[in-house]
Amino acid sequence: MADGNHFISWGGIACSVIGGAIHLFSWRKGREADQLEKVEKVDRISDLKSKAKHLPVLVAVSGKVWTDAPLKCELVGRNAAIAEVREEQQFMRQVNSGEWVRDQHVVRQTWREAPWCLEDASHVRLPVIQSRLARRLHLELAGDMFTPAEKGVTQRALDQLMGWRVLGQRHKERILPVGATITAIGELAASSADTAACKGAISLGHPHSILVLQAPQGGGPFILSYEKLPEIIASLNRVSRTCKLVANCFIGVGTVLITIKVIQGACRFLHRRKIRKRLDAEARRRRLLQEQNGVHANGNRTARPGPHRHEEEERVRDHDLCSVCIDREADTVFQACGHMCVCEHCAINLVRCPLCRTRSRTIRVFRT
């Protein structure tokens, strides 16, 4: 019997671990919001020239997407600076139980990006590079088209026998359209003109050196979003608070479950310890009575048992007591193991034998 398991609440431990994981996620979102609050907000792209003396620096700037060589969308006739195409084959497959389930796998996934920049009202431009590394890159769904598979009767019958039925192709395209106003948060740095392809960028005075926005080299926020900076910070804080509340609920429930389990285990341990002490005392008492009866029998071999001898035997029988309450006579037997160690009153609340911990039904025994 593993008494240590009585002190362990696996449900409480699971709740605490889940709460800790959610709390870690909440802390990361809160830290990201704190980092964004320290980012320098620049109203116009032309004002970034004053930051050239402190490069690299984290900035947040808004502007319209512009590119001299826009990409043509595959599904719609729109111009885009970034286009992500995902093509999936959707099919039905038959599982072992005979049921048909819907599934899919990616056939083609491409990423196209033209050299692009942000432009303000004064037509000053800020090239954006490494945009695929953005932590939050919001692309607009430009098209979602499903092309059903064309099959004959023979092919459909073969698919039915093979447990594989192709439904068709699904084509999705997400883009960053030209002319969209976005907020870019990243590291302002210097770059050579051959890597920055947008004309009209802010020159630093050095040959072929202009300002660009890129992913922070030492780690930090790099976000391209349709939301403004205050909206992004408010969204992160809201997620952080919600996750922290959920985490505290899980941790609280886990703590309560663990505490209840420990208290129940401690009470059970103390109760068993008390029972063992009573049983040991009763065993010593029985041995003493047997020794006294043995001495009496050796000294009076020819004598008939008197009334006092029957009284002693009755006392020995009376001490065959319930191992739970140590008060009433044990008159109930556990059917699975055969132990008769509890009284009828205590057996009502028991589902396991207190001696061998076997789960069993109980049967009342009547003595004659």
mmCIF file of C-alpha atoms in Angstrom:
data_model
loop_
_atom_site.group_PDB
_atom_site.id
_atom_site.type_symbol
_atom_site.label_atom_id
_atom_site.label_comp_id
_atom_site.label_asym_id
_atom_site.label_seq_id
_atom_site.Cartn_x
_atom_site.Cartn_y
_atom_site.Cartn_z
ATOM 1 C CA MET A 1 0.000 0.000 0.000
ATOM 2 C CA ALA A 2 1.554 3.270 -1.133
ATOM 3 C CA ASP A 3 0.686 5.735 1.588
ATOM 4 C CA GLY A 4 2.566 8.498 -0.227
ATOM 5 C CA ASN A 5 -0.081 8.590 -2.953
ATOM 6 C CA HIS A 6 -2.636 9.782 -0.393
ATOM 7 C CA PHE A 7 -0.765 13.114 -0.184
ATOM 8 C CA ILE A 8 -0.491 13.666 -3.970
ATOM 9 C CA SER A 9 -3.238 15.420 -5.933
ATOM 10 C CA TRP A 10 -2.509 14.894 -9.606
ATOM 11 C CA GLY A 11 -5.412 17.129 -10.571
ATOM 12 C CA GLY A 12 -4.029 19.907 -8.380
ATOM 13 C CA ILE A 13 -0.551 19.492 -9.850
ATOM 14 C CA ALA A 14 -1.962 19.585 -13.403
ATOM 15 C CA CYS A 15 -3.959 22.756 -12.649
ATOM 16 C CA SER A 16 -0.882 24.404 -11.136
ATOM 17 C CA VAL A 17 1.290 23.507 -14.142
ATOM 18 C CA ILE A 18 -1.329 24.813 -16.593
ATOM 19 C CA GLY A 19 -1.683 27.984 -14.532
ATOM 20 C CA GLY A 20 2.092 28.447 -14.520
ATOM 21 C CA ALA A 21 2.271 28.064 -18.314
ATOM 22 C CA ILE A 22 -0.544 30.584 -18.837
ATOM 23 C CA HIS A 23 1.102 32.937 -16.341
ATOM 24 C CA LEU A 24 4.359 32.715 -18.326
ATOM 25 C CA PHE A 25 2.468 33.564 -21.528
ATOM 26 C CA SER A 26 0.823 36.502 -19.738
ATOM 27 C CA TRP A 27 4.208 37.725 -18.511
ATOM 28 C CA ARG A 28 5.635 37.604 -22.037
ATOM 29 C CA LYS A 29 2.715 39.617 -23.428
ATOM 30 C CA GLY A 30 3.079 42.142 -20.619
ATOM 31 C CA ARG A 31 6.806 42.455 -21.260
ATOM 32 C CA GLU A 32 6.124 42.974 -24.974
ATOM 33 C CA ALA A 33 3.667 45.751 -24.103
ATOM 34 C CA ASP A 34 6.283 47.358 -21.828
ATOM 35 C CA GLN A 35 8.819 47.248 -24.652
ATOM 36 C CA LEU A 36 6.375 48.935 -27.018
ATOM 37 C CA GLU A 37 5.711 51.685 -24.475
ATOM 38 C CA LYS A 38 9.433 52.514 -24.546
ATOM 39 C CA VAL A 39 9.521 52.712 -28.349
ATOM 40 C CA GLU A 40 9.934 56.239 -29.742
ATOM 41 C CA LYS A 41 6.802 57.287 -31.627
ATOM 42 C CA VAL A 42 7.534 59.331 -34.752
ATOM 43 C CA ASP A 43 4.662 61.207 -36.371
ATOM 44 C CA ARG A 44 6.206 61.683 -39.815
ATOM 45 C CA ILE A 45 8.831 59.749 -41.715
ATOM 46 C CA SER A 46 10.702 62.964 -42.498
ATOM 47 C CA ASP A 47 11.310 63.410 -38.742
ATOM 48 C CA LEU A 48 13.441 60.257 -38.659
ATOM 49 C CA LYS A 49 16.478 62.161 -39.911
ATOM 50 C CA SER A 50 16.929 63.603 -36.410
ATOM 51 C CA LYS A 51 17.390 60.041 -35.095
ATOM 52 C CA ALA A 52 20.341 59.349 -37.388
ATOM 53 C CA LYS A 53 22.868 60.281 -34.679
ATOM 54 C CA HIS A 54 21.573 57.584 -32.308
ATOM 55 C CA LEU A 55 21.460 54.564 -34.627
ATOM 56 C CA PRO A 56 20.316 51.881 -34.142
ATOM 57 C CA VAL A 57 17.129 52.893 -32.321
ATOM 58 C CA LEU A 58 13.656 51.381 -31.934
ATOM 59 C CA VAL A 59 10.954 53.532 -33.518
ATOM 60 C CA ALA A 60 7.283 53.330 -34.420
ATOM 61 C CA VAL A 61 6.131 55.102 -37.554
ATOM 62 C CA SER A 62 3.017 55.041 -39.723
ATOM 63 C CA GLY A 63 2.790 55.466 -43.465
ATOM 64 C CA LYS A 64 1.417 54.150 -46.738
ATOM 65 C CA VAL A 65 2.869 51.102 -48.442
ATOM 66 C CA TRP A 66 4.643 51.954 -51.685
ATOM 67 C CA THR A 67 6.752 50.031 -54.172
ATOM 68 C CA ASP A 68 8.145 50.852 -57.597
ATOM 69 C CA ALA A 69 7.734 47.243 -58.768
ATOM 70 C CA PRO A 70 4.406 45.992 -57.399
ATOM 71 C CA LEU A 71 3.460 42.324 -57.484
ATOM 72 C CA LYS A 72 0.386 41.143 -59.359
ATOM 73 C CA CYS A 73 -1.990 38.961 -57.362
ATOM 74 C CA GLU A 74 -2.798 35.536 -58.788
ATOM 75 C CA LEU A 75 -6.481 35.518 -57.831
ATOM 76 C CA VAL A 76 -7.411 39.205 -58.050
ATOM 77 C CA GLY A 77 -6.020 42.032 -60.120
ATOM 78 C CA ARG A 78 -4.512 44.011 -57.252
ATOM 79 C CA ASN A 79 -1.014 45.354 -56.688
ATOM 80 C CA ALA A 80 0.828 44.192 -53.601
ATOM 81 C CA ALA A 81 4.186 44.613 -51.913
ATOM 82 C CA ILE A 82 3.979 41.171 -50.267
ATOM 83 C CA ALA A 83 2.024 38.172 -51.535
ATOM 84 C CA GLU A 84 1.730 34.821 -49.783
ATOM 85 C CA VAL A 85 0.077 31.999 -51.715
ATOM 86 C CA ARG A 86 -1.037 28.737 -50.111
ATOM 87 C CA GLU A 87 -2.524 25.925 -52.163
ATOM 88 C CA GLU A 88 -4.035 22.918 -50.411
ATOM 89 C CA GLN A 89 -5.429 19.637 -51.675
ATOM 90 C CA GLN A 90 -8.550 18.704 -49.761
ATOM 91 C CA PHE A 91 -9.674 15.095 -49.625
ATOM 92 C CA MET A 92 -11.708 12.550 -47.695
ATOM 93 C CA ARG A 93 -10.005 9.488 -46.256
ATOM 94 C CA GLN A 94 -11.474 6.402 -44.670
ATOM 95 C CA VAL A 95 -10.235 5.483 -41.197
ATOM 96 C CA ASN A 96 -10.101 2.023 -39.639
ATOM 97 C CA SER A 97 -13.611 2.358 -38.231
ATOM 98 C CA GLY A 98 -14.986 2.849 -41.740
ATOM 99 C CA GLU A 99 -15.848 6.512 -41.197
ATOM 100 C CA TRP A 100 -14.845 9.127 -43.773
ATOM 101 C CA VAL A 101 -12.993 12.153 -42.374
ATOM 102 C CA ARG A 102 -11.973 15.367 -44.099
ATOM 103 C CA ASP A 103 -8.270 16.165 -44.349
ATOM 104 C CA GLN A 104 -5.868 18.320 -46.329
ATOM 105 C CA HIS A 105 -2.207 18.771 -47.146
ATOM 106 C CA VAL A 106 -0.239 21.693 -48.543
ATOM 107 C CA VAL A 107 0.623 21.386 -52.221
ATOM 108 C CA ARG A 108 2.293 24.757 -52.705
ATOM 109 C CA GLN A 109 3.216 27.646 -50.444
ATOM 110 C CA THR A 110 5.107 30.631 -51.820
ATOM 111 C CA TRP A 111 6.230 33.983 -50.461
ATOM 112 C CA ARG A 112 6.850 36.871 -52.812
ATOM 113 C CA GLU A 113 8.086 40.250 -51.681
ATOM 114 C CA ALA A 114 8.949 43.283 -53.760
ATOM 115 C CA PRO A 115 11.300 45.993 -52.454
ATOM 116 C CA TRP A 116 8.890 48.295 -50.661
ATOM 117 C CA CYS A 117 8.832 51.232 -48.288
ATOM 118 C CA LEU A 118 6.591 53.452 -46.186
ATOM 119 C CA GLU A 119 5.680 56.858 -47.556
ATOM 120 C CA ASP A 120 4.231 59.885 -45.771
ATOM 121 C CA ALA A 121 2.341 62.891 -47.122
ATOM 122 C CA SER A 122 5.587 64.689 -48.033
ATOM 123 C CA HIS A 123 6.633 61.686 -50.202
ATOM 124 C CA VAL A 124 9.585 60.883 -47.958
ATOM 125 C CA ARG A 125 10.125 57.130 -47.911
ATOM 126 C CA LEU A 126 11.467 54.624 -45.403
ATOM 127 C CA PRO A 127 12.483 51.245 -46.878
ATOM 128 C CA VAL A 128 11.432 48.192 -44.871
ATOM 129 C CA ILE A 129 13.600 45.087 -45.107
ATOM 130 C CA GLN A 130 13.422 41.606 -43.554
ATOM 131 C CA SER A 131 9.643 41.952 -43.288
ATOM 132 C CA ARG A 132 9.193 38.171 -43.201
ATOM 133 C CA LEU A 133 10.829 38.194 -39.735
ATOM 134 C CA ALA A 134 8.065 40.398 -38.330
ATOM 135 C CA ARG A 135 6.496 38.955 -35.194
ATOM 136 C CA ARG A 136 3.085 40.320 -36.103
ATOM 137 C CA LEU A 137 2.615 40.646 -39.845
ATOM 138 C CA HIS A 138 -1.000 41.301 -40.755
ATOM 139 C CA LEU A 139 -1.707 40.315 -44.353
ATOM 140 C CA GLU A 140 -5.054 40.905 -46.004
ATOM 141 C CA LEU A 141 -6.953 37.952 -47.482
ATOM 142 C CA ALA A 142 -7.141 38.852 -51.161
ATOM 143 C CA GLY A 143 -8.708 35.658 -52.477
ATOM 144 C CA ASP A 144 -9.984 32.252 -51.418
ATOM 145 C CA MET A 145 -10.973 29.964 -54.273
ATOM 146 C CA PHE A 146 -11.911 26.273 -54.292
ATOM 147 C CA THR A 147 -11.632 24.247 -57.495
ATOM 148 C CA PRO A 148 -13.495 20.908 -57.300
ATOM 149 C CA ALA A 149 -11.822 17.823 -58.722
ATOM 150 C CA GLU A 150 -13.219 16.520 -62.014
ATOM 151 C CA LYS A 151 -13.358 12.725 -62.035
ATOM 152 C CA GLY A 152 -15.168 10.083 -63.993
ATOM 153 C CA VAL A 153 -17.256 7.232 -62.653
ATOM 154 C CA THR A 154 -14.351 4.755 -62.864
ATOM 155 C CA GLN A 155 -11.986 7.001 -60.929
ATOM 156 C CA ARG A 156 -14.598 7.625 -58.250
ATOM 157 C CA ALA A 157 -15.170 3.890 -57.837
ATOM 158 C CA LEU A 158 -11.418 3.306 -57.479
ATOM 159 C CA ASP A 159 -11.180 6.083 -54.897
ATOM 160 C CA GLN A 160 -14.034 4.499 -52.973
ATOM 161 C CA LEU A 161 -12.241 1.143 -52.922
ATOM 162 C CA MET A 162 -8.896 2.675 -51.927
ATOM 163 C CA GLY A 163 -10.416 4.773 -49.151
ATOM 164 C CA TRP A 164 -9.191 8.035 -50.662
ATOM 165 C CA ARG A 165 -11.441 10.604 -52.301
ATOM 166 C CA VAL A 166 -9.966 13.878 -53.606
ATOM 167 C CA LEU A 167 -12.383 16.803 -53.286
ATOM 168 C CA GLY A 168 -10.379 19.520 -55.015
ATOM 169 C CA GLN A 169 -7.825 22.309 -54.629
ATOM 170 C CA ARG A 170 -8.165 25.317 -52.331
ATOM 171 C CA HIS A 171 -6.208 28.421 -53.271
ATOM 172 C CA LYS A 172 -5.634 31.201 -50.705
ATOM 173 C CA GLU A 173 -3.739 34.421 -51.246
ATOM 174 C CA ARG A 174 -2.837 36.970 -48.583
ATOM 175 C CA ILE A 175 -1.260 40.281 -49.512
ATOM 176 C CA LEU A 176 0.049 43.559 -48.204
ATOM 177 C CA PRO A 177 -1.626 45.871 -50.734
ATOM 178 C CA VAL A 178 0.006 48.958 -52.160
ATOM 179 C CA GLY A 179 -1.484 52.120 -50.644
ATOM 180 C CA ALA A 180 -2.486 50.521 -47.331
ATOM 181 C CA THR A 181 -1.702 52.555 -44.209
ATOM 182 C CA ILE A 182 0.162 50.496 -41.622
ATOM 183 C CA THR A 183 2.170 50.997 -38.447
ATOM 184 C CA ALA A 184 5.732 49.698 -38.562
ATOM 185 C CA ILE A 185 7.682 49.092 -35.348
ATOM 186 C CA GLY A 186 11.305 48.048 -35.644
ATOM 187 C CA GLU A 187 14.934 49.059 -35.574
ATOM 188 C CA LEU A 188 15.994 52.165 -37.472
ATOM 189 C CA ALA A 189 19.405 51.508 -39.012
ATOM 190 C CA ALA A 190 21.671 52.554 -41.854
ATOM 191 C CA SER A 191 21.921 50.508 -45.035
ATOM 192 C CA SER A 192 23.597 50.715 -48.417
ATOM 193 C CA ALA A 193 21.629 51.879 -51.423
ATOM 194 C CA ASP A 194 21.943 48.601 -53.304
ATOM 195 C CA THR A 195 20.017 46.719 -50.586
ATOM 196 C CA ALA A 196 17.336 49.359 -50.220
ATOM 197 C CA ALA A 197 15.431 49.599 -53.453
ATOM 198 C CA CYS A 198 12.997 52.449 -52.743
ATOM 199 C CA LYS A 199 13.787 55.854 -54.157
ATOM 200 C CA GLY A 200 13.252 58.993 -52.109
ATOM 201 C CA ALA A 201 14.659 57.502 -48.902
ATOM 202 C CA ILE A 202 16.382 59.623 -46.253
ATOM 203 C CA SER A 203 20.093 59.940 -47.052
ATOM 204 C CA LEU A 204 22.638 59.998 -44.236
ATOM 205 C CA GLY A 205 25.227 62.035 -46.123
ATOM 206 C CA HIS A 206 27.568 59.084 -46.592
ATOM 207 C CA PRO A 207 27.915 57.587 -50.064
ATOM 208 C CA HIS A 208 25.063 55.137 -50.761
ATOM 209 C CA SER A 209 23.856 55.185 -47.134
ATOM 210 C CA ILE A 210 20.172 55.621 -46.269
ATOM 211 C CA LEU A 211 17.825 54.936 -43.356
ATOM 212 C CA VAL A 212 15.903 51.645 -43.330
ATOM 213 C CA LEU A 213 13.597 49.848 -40.902
ATOM 214 C CA GLN A 214 14.551 46.264 -40.085
ATOM 215 C CA ALA A 215 14.210 43.535 -37.481
ATOM 216 C CA PRO A 216 16.146 44.426 -34.292
ATOM 217 C CA GLN A 217 19.516 42.686 -34.299
ATOM 218 C CA GLY A 218 19.662 42.252 -30.517
ATOM 219 C CA GLY A 219 16.065 41.091 -30.214
ATOM 220 C CA GLY A 220 13.029 43.271 -29.771
ATOM 221 C CA PRO A 221 9.628 44.026 -31.262
ATOM 222 C CA PHE A 222 9.275 43.976 -35.038
ATOM 223 C CA ILE A 223 5.639 44.540 -35.976
ATOM 224 C CA LEU A 224 3.820 45.427 -39.192
ATOM 225 C CA SER A 225 0.165 46.023 -38.378
ATOM 226 C CA TYR A 226 -2.900 47.927 -39.513
ATOM 227 C CA GLU A 227 -3.458 49.008 -35.890
ATOM 228 C CA LYS A 228 -1.999 52.110 -34.307
ATOM 229 C CA LEU A 229 0.662 51.832 -31.603
ATOM 230 C CA PRO A 230 -1.730 52.648 -28.695
ATOM 231 C CA GLU A 231 -4.172 50.022 -29.993
ATOM 232 C CA ILE A 232 -1.416 47.388 -30.161
ATOM 233 C CA ILE A 233 -0.290 48.181 -26.602
ATOM 234 C CA ALA A 234 -3.881 48.108 -25.315
ATOM 235 C CA SER A 235 -4.475 44.760 -27.044
ATOM 236 C CA LEU A 236 -1.341 43.234 -25.491
ATOM 237 C CA ASN A 237 -2.241 44.544 -22.030
ATOM 238 C CA ARG A 238 -5.764 43.167 -22.367
ATOM 239 C CA VAL A 239 -4.449 39.733 -23.349
ATOM 240 C CA SER A 240 -1.932 39.859 -20.492
ATOM 241 C CA ARG A 241 -4.575 40.731 -17.889
ATOM 242 C CA THR A 242 -6.992 38.076 -19.139
ATOM 243 C CA CYS A 243 -4.324 35.376 -19.172
ATOM 244 C CA LYS A 244 -3.128 36.403 -15.711
ATOM 245 C CA LEU A 245 -6.678 36.111 -14.359
ATOM 246 C CA VAL A 246 -7.116 32.671 -15.924
ATOM 247 C CA ALA A 247 -3.694 31.611 -14.618
ATOM 248 C CA ASN A 248 -4.541 32.739 -11.081
ATOM 249 C CA CYS A 249 -7.793 30.748 -11.244
ATOM 250 C CA PHE A 250 -5.949 27.591 -12.307
ATOM 251 C CA ILE A 251 -3.256 28.083 -9.658
ATOM 252 C CA GLY A 252 -5.899 28.764 -6.996
ATOM 253 C CA VAL A 253 -7.856 25.634 -7.889
ATOM 254 C CA GLY A 254 -4.647 23.607 -7.940
ATOM 255 C CA THR A 255 -3.597 24.957 -4.543
ATOM 256 C CA VAL A 256 -6.997 24.118 -3.045
ATOM 257 C CA LEU A 257 -6.920 20.584 -4.477
ATOM 258 C CA ILE A 258 -3.384 19.977 -3.226
ATOM 259 C CA THR A 259 -4.212 21.386 0.223
ATOM 260 C CA ILE A 260 -7.359 19.251 0.529
ATOM 261 C CA LYS A 261 -5.437 16.157 -0.526
ATOM 262 C CA VAL A 262 -2.665 16.840 1.991
ATOM 263 C CA ILE A 263 -5.169 17.428 4.807
ATOM 264 C CA GLN A 264 -7.076 14.254 3.911
ATOM 265 C CA GLY A 265 -3.849 12.279 3.751
ATOM 266 C CA ALA A 266 -2.681 13.654 7.091
ATOM 267 C CA CYS A 267 -6.019 12.850 8.739
ATOM 268 C CA ARG A 268 -5.954 9.350 7.256
ATOM 269 C CA PHE A 269 -2.377 8.839 8.456
ATOM 270 C CA LEU A 270 -3.192 10.001 11.981
ATOM 271 C CA HIS A 271 -6.315 7.834 12.058
ATOM 272 C CA ARG A 272 -4.376 4.750 10.967
ATOM 273 C CA ARG A 273 -1.670 5.514 13.474
ATOM 274 C CA LYS A 274 -4.289 5.706 16.202
ATOM 275 C CA ILE A 275 -5.826 2.408 15.042
ATOM 276 C CA ARG A 276 -2.426 0.714 14.997
ATOM 277 C CA LYS A 277 -1.754 1.867 18.547
ATOM 278 C CA ARG A 278 -5.116 0.508 19.678
ATOM 279 C CA LEU A 279 -4.541 -2.769 17.859
ATOM 280 C CA ASP A 280 -1.084 -3.131 19.408
ATOM 281 C CA ALA A 281 -2.503 -2.441 22.853
ATOM 282 C CA GLU A 282 -5.282 -4.950 22.243
ATOM 283 C CA ALA A 283 -2.772 -7.570 21.053
ATOM 284 C CA ARG A 284 -0.690 -7.090 24.190
ATOM 285 C CA ARG A 285 -3.822 -7.380 26.273
ATOM 286 C CA ARG A 286 -4.786 -10.649 24.565
ATOM 287 C CA ARG A 287 -1.319 -12.115 25.019
ATOM 288 C CA LEU A 288 -1.448 -11.222 28.705
ATOM 289 C CA LEU A 289 -4.833 -12.912 29.076
ATOM 290 C CA GLN A 290 -3.591 -16.001 27.252
ATOM 291 C CA GLU A 291 -0.552 -16.182 29.500
ATOM 292 C CA GLN A 292 -2.739 -15.856 32.595
ATOM 293 C CA ASN A 293 -5.104 -18.539 31.274
ATOM 294 C CA GLY A 294 -2.152 -20.821 30.524
ATOM 295 C CA VAL A 295 -0.774 -20.466 34.044
ATOM 296 C CA HIS A 296 -4.218 -21.123 35.487
ATOM 297 C CA ALA A 297 -4.634 -24.231 33.322
ATOM 298 C CA ASN A 298 -1.227 -25.650 34.373
ATOM 299 C CA GLY A 299 -1.992 -25.165 38.052
ATOM 300 C CA ASN A 300 -5.467 -26.742 37.861
ATOM 301 C CA ARG A 301 -5.208 -29.553 35.303
ATOM 302 C CA THR A 302 -7.766 -31.767 37.028
ATOM 303 C CA ALA A 303 -10.104 -29.020 38.032
ATOM 304 C CA ARG A 304 -13.197 -28.270 36.010
ATOM 305 C CA PRO A 305 -13.505 -24.891 34.434
ATOM 306 C CA GLY A 306 -15.336 -22.640 36.809
ATOM 307 C CA PRO A 307 -17.581 -19.712 36.043
ATOM 308 C CA HIS A 308 -14.648 -17.319 36.197
ATOM 309 C CA ARG A 309 -12.938 -19.258 33.326
ATOM 310 C CA HIS A 310 -15.988 -18.800 31.111
ATOM 311 C CA GLU A 311 -15.983 -15.122 31.974
ATOM 312 C CA GLU A 312 -12.349 -14.851 30.839
ATOM 313 C CA GLU A 313 -13.186 -16.595 27.544
ATOM 314 C CA GLU A 314 -16.108 -14.268 27.036
ATOM 315 C CA ARG A 315 -13.768 -11.337 27.632
ATOM 316 C CA VAL A 316 -11.362 -12.693 24.983
ATOM 317 C CA ARG A 317 -14.240 -13.029 22.532
ATOM 318 C CA ASP A 318 -15.415 -9.558 23.389
ATOM 319 C CA HIS A 319 -12.031 -8.167 22.411
ATOM 320 C CA ASP A 320 -12.480 -9.289 18.771
ATOM 321 C CA LEU A 321 -13.367 -5.676 18.030
ATOM 322 C CA CYS A 322 -13.830 -3.543 14.940
ATOM 323 C CA SER A 323 -10.480 -2.292 13.610
ATOM 324 C CA VAL A 324 -12.005 1.086 12.752
ATOM 325 C CA CYS A 325 -13.908 2.197 15.830
ATOM 326 C CA ILE A 326 -12.257 -0.238 18.316
ATOM 327 C CA ASP A 327 -15.560 -0.264 20.162
ATOM 328 C CA ARG A 328 -18.060 -2.659 18.581
ATOM 329 C CA GLU A 329 -17.596 -6.324 17.761
ATOM 330 C CA ALA A 330 -16.375 -7.156 14.243
ATOM 331 C CA ASP A 331 -19.364 -8.746 12.530
ATOM 332 C CA THR A 332 -18.941 -7.841 8.842
ATOM 333 C CA VAL A 333 -16.737 -9.675 6.339
ATOM 334 C CA PHE A 334 -15.309 -8.341 3.070
ATOM 335 C CA GLN A 335 -16.376 -10.703 0.304
ATOM 336 C CA ALA A 336 -13.281 -10.325 -1.921
ATOM 337 C CA CYS A 337 -10.537 -10.886 0.667
ATOM 338 C CA GLY A 338 -12.414 -12.668 3.481
ATOM 339 C CA HIS A 339 -11.279 -10.321 6.254
ATOM 340 C CA MET A 340 -13.817 -9.861 9.052
ATOM 341 C CA CYS A 341 -12.414 -6.827 10.791
ATOM 342 C CA VAL A 342 -15.150 -4.157 10.983
ATOM 343 C CA CYS A 343 -18.575 -3.748 12.477
ATOM 344 C CA GLU A 344 -21.762 -3.205 10.527
ATOM 345 C CA HIS A 345 -21.910 0.471 11.464
ATOM 346 C CA CYS A 346 -18.402 1.246 10.135
ATOM 347 C CA ALA A 347 -18.823 -0.958 7.051
ATOM 348 C CA ILE A 348 -21.484 1.385 5.690
ATOM 349 C CA ASN A 349 -18.845 4.037 4.890
ATOM 350 C CA LEU A 350 -16.160 1.639 3.613
ATOM 351 C CA VAL A 351 -15.566 0.442 0.059
ATOM 352 C CA ARG A 352 -12.129 -1.085 0.740
ATOM 353 C CA CYS A 353 -10.865 -3.497 3.363
ATOM 354 C CA PRO A 354 -8.881 -1.517 5.996
ATOM 355 C CA LEU A 355 -6.343 -4.358 6.237
ATOM 356 C CA CYS A 356 -5.456 -5.131 2.605
ATOM 357 C CA ARG A 357 -7.151 -2.155 0.840
ATOM 358 C CA THR A 358 -9.027 -4.494 -1.539
ATOM 359 C CA ARG A 359 -12.201 -3.036 -3.029
ATOM 360 C CA SER A 360 -15.044 -5.330 -2.037
ATOM 361 C CA ARG A 361 -18.645 -5.671 -0.960
ATOM 362 C CA THR A 362 -19.445 -6.426 2.665
ATOM 363 C CA ILE A 363 -21.606 -9.161 4.165
ATOM 364 C CA ARG A 364 -23.023 -9.192 7.689
ATOM 365 C CA VAL A 365 -22.074 -12.291 9.721
ATOM 366 C CA PHE A 366 -24.362 -13.584 12.480
ATOM 367 C CA ARG A 367 -22.678 -15.636 15.181
ATOM 368 C CA THR A 368 -24.362 -18.351 17.236
#
